[in-house]
mmCIF file of C-alpha atoms in Angstrom:
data_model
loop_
_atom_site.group_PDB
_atom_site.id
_atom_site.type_symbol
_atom_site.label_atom_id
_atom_site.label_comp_id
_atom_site.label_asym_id
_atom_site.label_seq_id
_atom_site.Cartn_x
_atom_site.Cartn_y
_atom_site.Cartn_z
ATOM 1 C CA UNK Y 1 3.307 34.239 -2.822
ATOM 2 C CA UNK Y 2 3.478 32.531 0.408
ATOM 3 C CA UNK Y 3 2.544 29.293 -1.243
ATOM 4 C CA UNK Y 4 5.284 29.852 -3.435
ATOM 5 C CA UNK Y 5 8.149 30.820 -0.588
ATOM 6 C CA UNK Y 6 6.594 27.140 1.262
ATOM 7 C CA UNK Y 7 7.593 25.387 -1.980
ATOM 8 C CA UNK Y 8 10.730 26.502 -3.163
ATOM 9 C CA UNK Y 9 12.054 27.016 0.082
ATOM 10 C CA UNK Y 10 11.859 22.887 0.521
ATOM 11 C CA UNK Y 11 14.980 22.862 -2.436
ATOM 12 C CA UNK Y 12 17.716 24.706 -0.125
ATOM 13 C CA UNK Y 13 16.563 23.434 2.641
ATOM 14 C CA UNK Y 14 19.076 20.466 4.299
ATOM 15 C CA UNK Y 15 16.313 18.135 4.109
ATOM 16 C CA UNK Y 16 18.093 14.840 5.583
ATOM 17 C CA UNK Y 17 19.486 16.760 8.099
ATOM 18 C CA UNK Y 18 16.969 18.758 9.574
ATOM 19 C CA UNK Y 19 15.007 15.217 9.372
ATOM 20 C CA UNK Y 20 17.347 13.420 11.272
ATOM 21 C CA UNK Y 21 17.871 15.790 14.143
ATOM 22 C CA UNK Y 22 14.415 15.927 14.907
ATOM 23 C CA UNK Y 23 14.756 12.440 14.540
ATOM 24 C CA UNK Y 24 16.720 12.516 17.381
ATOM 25 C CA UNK Y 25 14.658 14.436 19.739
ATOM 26 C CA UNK Y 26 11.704 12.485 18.736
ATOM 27 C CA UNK Y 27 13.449 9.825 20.426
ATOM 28 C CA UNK Y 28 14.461 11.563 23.706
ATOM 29 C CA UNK Y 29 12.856 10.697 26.728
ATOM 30 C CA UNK Y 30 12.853 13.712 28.753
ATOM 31 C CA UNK Y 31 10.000 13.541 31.071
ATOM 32 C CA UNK Y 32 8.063 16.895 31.047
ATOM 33 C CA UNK Y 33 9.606 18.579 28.368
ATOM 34 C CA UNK Y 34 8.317 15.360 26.228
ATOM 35 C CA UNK Y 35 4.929 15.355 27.399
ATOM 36 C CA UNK Y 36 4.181 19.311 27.016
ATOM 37 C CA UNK Y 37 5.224 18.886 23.642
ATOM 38 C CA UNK Y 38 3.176 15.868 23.202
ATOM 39 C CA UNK Y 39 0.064 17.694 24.463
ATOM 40 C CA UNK Y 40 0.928 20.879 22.487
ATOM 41 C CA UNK Y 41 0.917 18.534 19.440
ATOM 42 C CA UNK Y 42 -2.589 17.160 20.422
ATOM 43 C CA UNK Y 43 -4.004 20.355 20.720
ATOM 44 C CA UNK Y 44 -2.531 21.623 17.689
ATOM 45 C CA UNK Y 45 -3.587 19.173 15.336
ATOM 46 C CA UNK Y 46 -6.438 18.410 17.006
ATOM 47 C CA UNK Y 47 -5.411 14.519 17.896
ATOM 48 C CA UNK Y 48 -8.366 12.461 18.998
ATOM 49 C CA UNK Y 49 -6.776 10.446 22.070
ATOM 50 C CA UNK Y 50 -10.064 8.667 23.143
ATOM 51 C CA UNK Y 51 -9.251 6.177 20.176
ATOM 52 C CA UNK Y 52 -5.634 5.542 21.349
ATOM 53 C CA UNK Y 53 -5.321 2.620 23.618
ATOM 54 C CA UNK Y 54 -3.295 4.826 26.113
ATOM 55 C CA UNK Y 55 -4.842 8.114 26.363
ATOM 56 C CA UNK Y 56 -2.868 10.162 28.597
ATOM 57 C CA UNK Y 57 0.032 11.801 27.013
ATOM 58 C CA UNK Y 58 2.213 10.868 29.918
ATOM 59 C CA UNK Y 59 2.132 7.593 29.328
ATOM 60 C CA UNK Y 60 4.681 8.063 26.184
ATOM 61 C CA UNK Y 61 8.605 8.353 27.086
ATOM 62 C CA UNK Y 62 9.355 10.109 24.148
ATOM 63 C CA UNK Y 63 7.479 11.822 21.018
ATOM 64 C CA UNK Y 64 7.869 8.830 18.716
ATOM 65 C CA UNK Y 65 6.643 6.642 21.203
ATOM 66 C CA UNK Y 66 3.225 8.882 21.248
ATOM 67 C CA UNK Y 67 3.494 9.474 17.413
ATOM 68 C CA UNK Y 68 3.222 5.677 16.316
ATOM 69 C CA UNK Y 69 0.748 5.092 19.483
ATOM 70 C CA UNK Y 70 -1.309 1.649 18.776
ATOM 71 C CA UNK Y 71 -5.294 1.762 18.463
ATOM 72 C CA UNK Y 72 -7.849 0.094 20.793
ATOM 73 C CA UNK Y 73 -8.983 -2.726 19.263
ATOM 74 C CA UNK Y 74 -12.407 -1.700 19.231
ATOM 75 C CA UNK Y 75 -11.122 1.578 17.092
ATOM 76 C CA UNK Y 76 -11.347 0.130 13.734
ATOM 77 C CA UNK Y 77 -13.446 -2.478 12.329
ATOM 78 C CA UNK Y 78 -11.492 -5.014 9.779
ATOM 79 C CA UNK Y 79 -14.155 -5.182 6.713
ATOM 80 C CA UNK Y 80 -13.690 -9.601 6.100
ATOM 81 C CA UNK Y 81 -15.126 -10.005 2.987
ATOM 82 C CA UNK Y 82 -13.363 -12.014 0.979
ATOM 83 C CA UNK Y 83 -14.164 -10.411 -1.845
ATOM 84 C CA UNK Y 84 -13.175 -6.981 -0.508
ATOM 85 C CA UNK Y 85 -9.501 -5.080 -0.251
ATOM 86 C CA UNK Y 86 -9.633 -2.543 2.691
ATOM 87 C CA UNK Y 87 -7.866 0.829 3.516
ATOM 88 C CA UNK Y 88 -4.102 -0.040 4.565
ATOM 89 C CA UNK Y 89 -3.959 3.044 7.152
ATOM 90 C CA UNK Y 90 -5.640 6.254 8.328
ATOM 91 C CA UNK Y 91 -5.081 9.583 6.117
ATOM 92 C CA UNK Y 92 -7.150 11.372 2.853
ATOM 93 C CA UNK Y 93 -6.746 9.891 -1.080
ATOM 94 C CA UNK Y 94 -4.565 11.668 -2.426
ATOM 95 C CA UNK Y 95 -4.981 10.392 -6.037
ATOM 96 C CA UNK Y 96 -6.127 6.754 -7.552
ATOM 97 C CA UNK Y 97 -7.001 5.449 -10.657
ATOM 98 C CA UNK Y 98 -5.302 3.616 -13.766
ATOM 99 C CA UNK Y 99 -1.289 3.349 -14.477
ATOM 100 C CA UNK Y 100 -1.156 4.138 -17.637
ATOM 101 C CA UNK Y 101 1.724 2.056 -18.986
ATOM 102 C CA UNK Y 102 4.670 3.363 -16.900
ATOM 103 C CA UNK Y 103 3.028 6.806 -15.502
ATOM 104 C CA UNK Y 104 1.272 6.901 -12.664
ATOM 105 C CA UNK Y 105 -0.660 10.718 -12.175
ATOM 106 C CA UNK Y 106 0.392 13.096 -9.396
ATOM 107 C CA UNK Y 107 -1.343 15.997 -9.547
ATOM 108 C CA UNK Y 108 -2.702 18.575 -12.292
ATOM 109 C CA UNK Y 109 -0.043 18.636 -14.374
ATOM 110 C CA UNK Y 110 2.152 16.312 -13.088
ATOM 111 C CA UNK Y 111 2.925 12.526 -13.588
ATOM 112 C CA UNK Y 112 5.927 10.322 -12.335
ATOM 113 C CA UNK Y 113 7.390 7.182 -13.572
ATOM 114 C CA UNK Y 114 6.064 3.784 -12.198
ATOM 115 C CA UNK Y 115 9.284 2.032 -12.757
ATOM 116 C CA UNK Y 116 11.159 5.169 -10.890
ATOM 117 C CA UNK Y 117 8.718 4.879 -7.614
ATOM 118 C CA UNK Y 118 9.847 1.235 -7.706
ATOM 119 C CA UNK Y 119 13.417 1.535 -7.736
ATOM 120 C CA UNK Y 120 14.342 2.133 -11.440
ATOM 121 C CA UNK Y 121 14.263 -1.663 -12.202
ATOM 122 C CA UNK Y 122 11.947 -2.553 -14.821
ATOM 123 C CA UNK Y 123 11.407 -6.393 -13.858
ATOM 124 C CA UNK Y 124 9.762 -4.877 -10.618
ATOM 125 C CA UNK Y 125 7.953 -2.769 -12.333
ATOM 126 C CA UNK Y 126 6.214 -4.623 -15.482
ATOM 127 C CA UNK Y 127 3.732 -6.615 -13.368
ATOM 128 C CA UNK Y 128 1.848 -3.504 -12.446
ATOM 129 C CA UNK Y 129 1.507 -1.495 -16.062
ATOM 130 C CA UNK Y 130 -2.037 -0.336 -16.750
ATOM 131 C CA UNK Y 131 -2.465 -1.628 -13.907
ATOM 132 C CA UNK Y 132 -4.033 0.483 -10.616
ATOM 133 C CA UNK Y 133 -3.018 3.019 -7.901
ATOM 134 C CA UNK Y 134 -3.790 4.671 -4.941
ATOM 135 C CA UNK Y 135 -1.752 7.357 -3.199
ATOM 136 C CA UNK Y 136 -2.913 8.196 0.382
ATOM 137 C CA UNK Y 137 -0.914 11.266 2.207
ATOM 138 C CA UNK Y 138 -1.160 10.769 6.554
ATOM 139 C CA UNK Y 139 -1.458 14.173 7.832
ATOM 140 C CA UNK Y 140 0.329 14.656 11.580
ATOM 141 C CA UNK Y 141 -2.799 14.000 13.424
ATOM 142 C CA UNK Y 142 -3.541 10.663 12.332
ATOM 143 C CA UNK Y 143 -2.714 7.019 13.065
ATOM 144 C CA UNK Y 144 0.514 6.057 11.480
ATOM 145 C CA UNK Y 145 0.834 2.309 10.847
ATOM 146 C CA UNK Y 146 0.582 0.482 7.951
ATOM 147 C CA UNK Y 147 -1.709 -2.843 7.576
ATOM 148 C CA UNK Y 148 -2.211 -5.431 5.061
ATOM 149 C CA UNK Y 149 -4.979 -4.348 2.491
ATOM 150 C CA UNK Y 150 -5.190 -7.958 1.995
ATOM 151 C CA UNK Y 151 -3.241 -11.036 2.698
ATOM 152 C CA UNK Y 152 -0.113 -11.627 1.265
ATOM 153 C CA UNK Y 153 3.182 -13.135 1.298
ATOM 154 C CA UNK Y 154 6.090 -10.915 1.463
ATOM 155 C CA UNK Y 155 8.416 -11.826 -2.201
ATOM 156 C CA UNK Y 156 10.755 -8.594 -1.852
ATOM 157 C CA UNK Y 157 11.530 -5.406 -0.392
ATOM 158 C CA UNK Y 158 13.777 -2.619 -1.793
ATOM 159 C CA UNK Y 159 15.083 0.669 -0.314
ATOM 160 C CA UNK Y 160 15.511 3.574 -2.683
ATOM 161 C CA UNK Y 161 17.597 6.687 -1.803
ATOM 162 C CA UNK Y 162 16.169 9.976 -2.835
ATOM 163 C CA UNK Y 163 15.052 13.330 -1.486
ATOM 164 C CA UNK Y 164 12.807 14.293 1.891
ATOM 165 C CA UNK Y 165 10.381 17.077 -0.014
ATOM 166 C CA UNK Y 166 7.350 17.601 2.077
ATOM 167 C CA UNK Y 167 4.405 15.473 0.749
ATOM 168 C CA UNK Y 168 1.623 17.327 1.836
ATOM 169 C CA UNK Y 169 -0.785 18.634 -0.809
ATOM 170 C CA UNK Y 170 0.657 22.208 -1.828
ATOM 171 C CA UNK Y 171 3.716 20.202 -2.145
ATOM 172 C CA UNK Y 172 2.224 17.448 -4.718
ATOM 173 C CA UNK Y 173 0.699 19.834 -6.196
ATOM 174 C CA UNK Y 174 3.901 21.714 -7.216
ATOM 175 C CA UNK Y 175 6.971 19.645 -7.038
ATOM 176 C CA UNK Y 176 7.021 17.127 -10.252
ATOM 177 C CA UNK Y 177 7.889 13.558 -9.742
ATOM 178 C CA UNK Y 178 7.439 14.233 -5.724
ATOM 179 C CA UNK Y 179 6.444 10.347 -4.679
ATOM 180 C CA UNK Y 180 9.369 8.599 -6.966
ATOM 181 C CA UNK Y 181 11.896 11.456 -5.999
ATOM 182 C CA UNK Y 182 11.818 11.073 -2.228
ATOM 183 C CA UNK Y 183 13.578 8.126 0.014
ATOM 184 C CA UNK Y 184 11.253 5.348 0.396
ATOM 185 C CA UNK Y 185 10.925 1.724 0.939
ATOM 186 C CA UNK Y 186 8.963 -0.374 -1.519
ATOM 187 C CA UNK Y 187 7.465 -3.937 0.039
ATOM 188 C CA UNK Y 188 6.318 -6.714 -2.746
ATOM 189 C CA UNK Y 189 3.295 -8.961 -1.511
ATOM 190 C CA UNK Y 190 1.920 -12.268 -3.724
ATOM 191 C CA UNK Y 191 -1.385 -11.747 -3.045
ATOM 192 C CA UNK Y 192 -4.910 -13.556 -3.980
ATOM 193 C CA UNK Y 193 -5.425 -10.338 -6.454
ATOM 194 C CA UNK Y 194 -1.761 -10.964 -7.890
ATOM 195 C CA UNK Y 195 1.336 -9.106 -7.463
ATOM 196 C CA UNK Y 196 1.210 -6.040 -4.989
ATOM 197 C CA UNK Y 197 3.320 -2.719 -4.046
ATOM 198 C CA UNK Y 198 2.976 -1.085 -1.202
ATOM 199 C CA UNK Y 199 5.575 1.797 -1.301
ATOM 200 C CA UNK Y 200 6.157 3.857 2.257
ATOM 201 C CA UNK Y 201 7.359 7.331 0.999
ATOM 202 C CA UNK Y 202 9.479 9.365 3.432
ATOM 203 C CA UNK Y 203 9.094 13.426 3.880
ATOM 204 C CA UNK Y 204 10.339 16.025 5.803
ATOM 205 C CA UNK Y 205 10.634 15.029 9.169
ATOM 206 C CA UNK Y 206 10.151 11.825 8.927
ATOM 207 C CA UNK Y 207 12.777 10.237 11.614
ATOM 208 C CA UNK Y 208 11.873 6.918 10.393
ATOM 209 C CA UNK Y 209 10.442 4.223 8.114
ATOM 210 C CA UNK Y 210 9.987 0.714 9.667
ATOM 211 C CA UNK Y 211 8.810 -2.538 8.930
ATOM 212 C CA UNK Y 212 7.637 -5.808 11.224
ATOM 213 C CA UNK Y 213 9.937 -8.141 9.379
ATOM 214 C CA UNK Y 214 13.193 -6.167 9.371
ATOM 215 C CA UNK Y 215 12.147 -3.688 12.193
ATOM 216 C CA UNK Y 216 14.398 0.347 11.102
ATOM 217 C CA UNK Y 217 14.989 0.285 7.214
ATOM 218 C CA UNK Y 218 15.885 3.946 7.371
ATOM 219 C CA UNK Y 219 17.975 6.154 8.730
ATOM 220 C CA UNK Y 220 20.694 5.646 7.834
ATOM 221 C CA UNK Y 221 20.512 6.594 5.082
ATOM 222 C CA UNK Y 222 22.160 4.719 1.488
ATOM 223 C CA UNK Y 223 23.289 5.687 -1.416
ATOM 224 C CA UNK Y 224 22.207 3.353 -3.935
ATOM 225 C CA UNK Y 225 19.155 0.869 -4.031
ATOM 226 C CA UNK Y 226 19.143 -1.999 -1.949
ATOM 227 C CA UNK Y 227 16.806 -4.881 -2.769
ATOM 228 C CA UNK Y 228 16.403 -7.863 -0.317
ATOM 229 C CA UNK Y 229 14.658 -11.314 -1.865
ATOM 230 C CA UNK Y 230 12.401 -13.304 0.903
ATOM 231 C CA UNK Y 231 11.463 -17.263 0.692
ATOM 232 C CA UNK Y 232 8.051 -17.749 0.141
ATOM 233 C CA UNK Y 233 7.479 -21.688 0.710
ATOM 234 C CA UNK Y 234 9.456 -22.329 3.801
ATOM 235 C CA UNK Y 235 8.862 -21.543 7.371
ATOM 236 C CA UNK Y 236 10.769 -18.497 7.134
ATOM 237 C CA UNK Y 237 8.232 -16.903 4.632
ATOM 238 C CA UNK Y 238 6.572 -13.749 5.784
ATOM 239 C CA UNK Y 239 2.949 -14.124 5.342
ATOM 240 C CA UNK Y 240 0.788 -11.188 6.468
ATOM 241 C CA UNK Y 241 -3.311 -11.625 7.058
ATOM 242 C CA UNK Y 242 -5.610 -8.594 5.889
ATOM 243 C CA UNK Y 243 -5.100 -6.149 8.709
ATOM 244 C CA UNK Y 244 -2.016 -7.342 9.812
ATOM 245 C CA UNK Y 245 0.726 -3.993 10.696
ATOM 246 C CA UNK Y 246 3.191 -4.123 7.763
ATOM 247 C CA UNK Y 247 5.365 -0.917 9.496
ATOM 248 C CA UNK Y 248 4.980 2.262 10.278
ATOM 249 C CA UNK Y 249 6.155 5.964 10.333
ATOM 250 C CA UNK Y 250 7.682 8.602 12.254
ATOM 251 C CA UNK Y 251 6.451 11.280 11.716
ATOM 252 C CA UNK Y 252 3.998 11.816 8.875
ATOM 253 C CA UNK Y 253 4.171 10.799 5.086
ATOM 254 C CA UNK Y 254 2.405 9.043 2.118
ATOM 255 C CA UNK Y 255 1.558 5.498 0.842
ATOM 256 C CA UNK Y 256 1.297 4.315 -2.854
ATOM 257 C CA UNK Y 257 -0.204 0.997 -3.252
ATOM 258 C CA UNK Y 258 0.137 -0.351 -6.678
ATOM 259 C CA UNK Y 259 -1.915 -3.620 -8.276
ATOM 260 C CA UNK Y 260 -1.777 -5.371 -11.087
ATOM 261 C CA UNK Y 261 -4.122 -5.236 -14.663
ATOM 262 C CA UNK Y 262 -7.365 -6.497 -14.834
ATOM 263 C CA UNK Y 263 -7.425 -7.583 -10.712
ATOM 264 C CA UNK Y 264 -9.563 -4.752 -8.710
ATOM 265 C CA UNK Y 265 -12.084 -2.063 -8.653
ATOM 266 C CA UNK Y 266 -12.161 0.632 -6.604
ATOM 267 C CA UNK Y 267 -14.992 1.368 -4.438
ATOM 268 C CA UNK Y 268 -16.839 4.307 -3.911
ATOM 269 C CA UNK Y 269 -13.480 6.755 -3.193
ATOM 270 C CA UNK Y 270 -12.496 10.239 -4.400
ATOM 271 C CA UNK Y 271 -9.655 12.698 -4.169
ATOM 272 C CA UNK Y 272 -9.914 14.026 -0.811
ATOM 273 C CA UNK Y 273 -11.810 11.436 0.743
ATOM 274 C CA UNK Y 274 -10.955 10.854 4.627
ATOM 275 C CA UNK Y 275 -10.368 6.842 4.947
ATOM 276 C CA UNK Y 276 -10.201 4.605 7.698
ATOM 277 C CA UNK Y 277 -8.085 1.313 8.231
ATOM 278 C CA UNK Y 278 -10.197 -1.473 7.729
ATOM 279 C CA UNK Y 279 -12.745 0.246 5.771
ATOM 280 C CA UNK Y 280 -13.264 -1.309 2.230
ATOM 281 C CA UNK Y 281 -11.037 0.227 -0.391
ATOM 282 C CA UNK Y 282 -11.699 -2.200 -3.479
ATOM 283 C CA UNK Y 283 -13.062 -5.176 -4.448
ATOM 284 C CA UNK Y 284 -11.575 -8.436 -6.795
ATOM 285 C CA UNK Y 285 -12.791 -8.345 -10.091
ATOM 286 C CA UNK Y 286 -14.780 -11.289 -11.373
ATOM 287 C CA UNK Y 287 -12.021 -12.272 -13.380
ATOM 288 C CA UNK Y 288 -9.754 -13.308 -10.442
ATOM 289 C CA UNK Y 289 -11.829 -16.145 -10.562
ATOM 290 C CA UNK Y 290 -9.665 -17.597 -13.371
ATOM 291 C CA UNK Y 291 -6.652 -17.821 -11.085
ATOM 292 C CA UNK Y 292 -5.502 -20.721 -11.014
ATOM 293 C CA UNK Y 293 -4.350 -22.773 -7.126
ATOM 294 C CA UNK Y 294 -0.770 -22.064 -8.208
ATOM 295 C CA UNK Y 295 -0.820 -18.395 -7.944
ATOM 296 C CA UNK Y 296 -2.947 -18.123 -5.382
ATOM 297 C CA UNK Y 297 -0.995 -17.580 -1.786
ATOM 298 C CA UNK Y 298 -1.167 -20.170 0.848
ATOM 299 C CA UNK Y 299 -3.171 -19.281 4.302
ATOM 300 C CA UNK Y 300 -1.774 -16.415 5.591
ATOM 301 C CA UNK Y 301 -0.699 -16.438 9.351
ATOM 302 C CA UNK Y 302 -1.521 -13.127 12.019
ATOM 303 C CA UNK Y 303 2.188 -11.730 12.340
ATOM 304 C CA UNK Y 304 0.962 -8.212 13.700
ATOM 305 C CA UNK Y 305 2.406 -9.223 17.072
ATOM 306 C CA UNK Y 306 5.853 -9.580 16.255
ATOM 307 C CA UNK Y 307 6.308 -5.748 15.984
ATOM 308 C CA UNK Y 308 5.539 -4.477 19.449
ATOM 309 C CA UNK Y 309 5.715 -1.038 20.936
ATOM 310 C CA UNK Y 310 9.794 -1.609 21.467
ATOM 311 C CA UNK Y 311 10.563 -2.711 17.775
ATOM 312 C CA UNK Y 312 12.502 -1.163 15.440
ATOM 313 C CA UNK Y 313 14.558 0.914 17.575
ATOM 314 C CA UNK Y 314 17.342 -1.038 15.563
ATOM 315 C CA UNK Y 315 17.835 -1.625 12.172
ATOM 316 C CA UNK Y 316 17.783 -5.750 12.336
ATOM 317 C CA UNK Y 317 19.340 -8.089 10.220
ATOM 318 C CA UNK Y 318 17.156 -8.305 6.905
ATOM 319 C CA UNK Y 319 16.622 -12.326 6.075
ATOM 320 C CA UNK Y 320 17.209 -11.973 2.213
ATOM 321 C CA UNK Y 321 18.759 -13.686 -0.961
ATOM 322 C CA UNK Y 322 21.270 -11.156 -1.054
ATOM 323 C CA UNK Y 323 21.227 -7.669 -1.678
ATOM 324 C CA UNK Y 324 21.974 -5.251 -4.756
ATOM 325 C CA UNK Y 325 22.763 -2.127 -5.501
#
């Protein structure tokens, strides 16, 4: 029954805008009252600090600040194969496996649409039919930026409007469609294993969704897609090494990473698993030998210093081919 009450509840409840005003006390600096809710939150959930690069919980001016806190580099090990794909961020596999055509499985019992998670626009989504997935939820304790599974160049980036559900696993276990009915922002990669999605799904909560090349994305809040088209052969071209931060949350959410047919196996992972950023996540398939030079990506440069602690408090201008709705 309780279960029950903790899911339906989430369909009367002003989602957006219980999200955005603890949004905006996430973002408060005010001293004391910041840091004994900072280490209430560490003792709650447990938050292992030693791995942070600045331990003490005074050291943050405001919850967000603490909440998207950056690793010593020592804290995670960057698996370099070349013939490996690591895990994009800390948090526990939700689900994995084939796409099968457009439907891409939830839970037990529950499927969503491929093409939906990707912004309802079909060109988007036919590179990655039968191909594979993996959805991993971050839980509130853990590390919240994103990395580069592998290296990529950056082709486009959408943001699709939709609900702020919960996406913890009672809720994806009950609420149909959950990942491609939420607000999130979908990033497109050309990538040595072909064409990759990585898709950053907001939640309750979550104040914010931000990425290193166009720093806030959301809030505010749209109404209709938006889909920005990058260079890829110039100078301007955002090229990301394996590793690299791609963004980050606020608060905590879910990622679905999406690849294309016939390009990667999975390693040794399950539903449930705990993973850790840099820790291998797939391998190429001997097939991606075939590929030809052409649409293989050109040497990626390290751009995981041009988001620092202070970016993103703004949305920025997005460099783009125009936008659409």
């Amino acid at each position: 029954m309780l279960d029950w009450l903790k899911v339906n509840l989430q369909y009367v409840t002003p989602k957006h805008l219980l999200s955005r005003l603890v949004g905006k006390l996430a973002e408060a600096e005010m001293g004391s009252v910041t840091t004994f809710f900072i280490k209430l939150f560490i003792r709650q959930y447990n938050v292992d600090m030693t791995e942070a690069l600045h331990e003490k919980p005074e050291h943050y001016r405001s919850f967000n600040k603490f909440f998207t806190r950056p690793l010593k580099p020592e804290a995670r090990t960057i698996d370099d194969s070349d013939d490996v794909l690591i895990h994009a961020v800390d948090g526990t596999v939700s689900q994995f496996g084939d796409i099968r055509s457009d439907s891409i499985f939830q839970a037990k019992g529950h499927d969503f649409s491929l093409t939906t998670l990707l912004g309802g626009k079909p060109d988007v989504a036919a590179p990655f039919k039968n191909g594979k997935f993996a959805t991993v939820y971050l839980a509130p304790r853990d590390y919240h930026r994103i990395h580069m599974p592998i290296e990529g160049t950056l082709t486009d980036m959408l943001y699709v409007p939709g609900e702020l559900f919960s996406v913890n696993p009672l809720t994806a276990q009950n609420i149909p469609g959950l990942f491609a009915r939420n607000e999130r922002v979908v990033a497109l990669f050309d990538t040595p294993v072909g064409k990759m999605a990585m898709v950053l799904v907001g939640a309750t909560i979550v104040a914010s969704i931000e990425t290193v090349w166009a720093g806030t994305v959301t809030p505010p809040t749209g109404k209709t897609v938006q889909h920005w088209s990058y260079e890829t052969d110039s100078e301007a071209a955002v090229k990301l090494e394996k590793g690299a931060e791609l963004g980050r949350f606020k608060l905590g959410s879910t990622i679905v990473v999406c690849f294309e047919k016939d390009m990667i196996d999975f390693e040794d992972i399950a539903p449930g698993m705990v993973t850790r950023l840099g820790e291998p996540m797939a391998s190429k398939m001997s097939s991606q030998e075939a590929i030809t030079p052409e649409q293989a990506t050109e040497a990626p440069v390290q751009a995981s210093n041009e988001f620092d602690d202070n970016a993103g408090e703004t949305k920025k201008d997005t460099p783009s081919e125009g936008a659409d709705s």
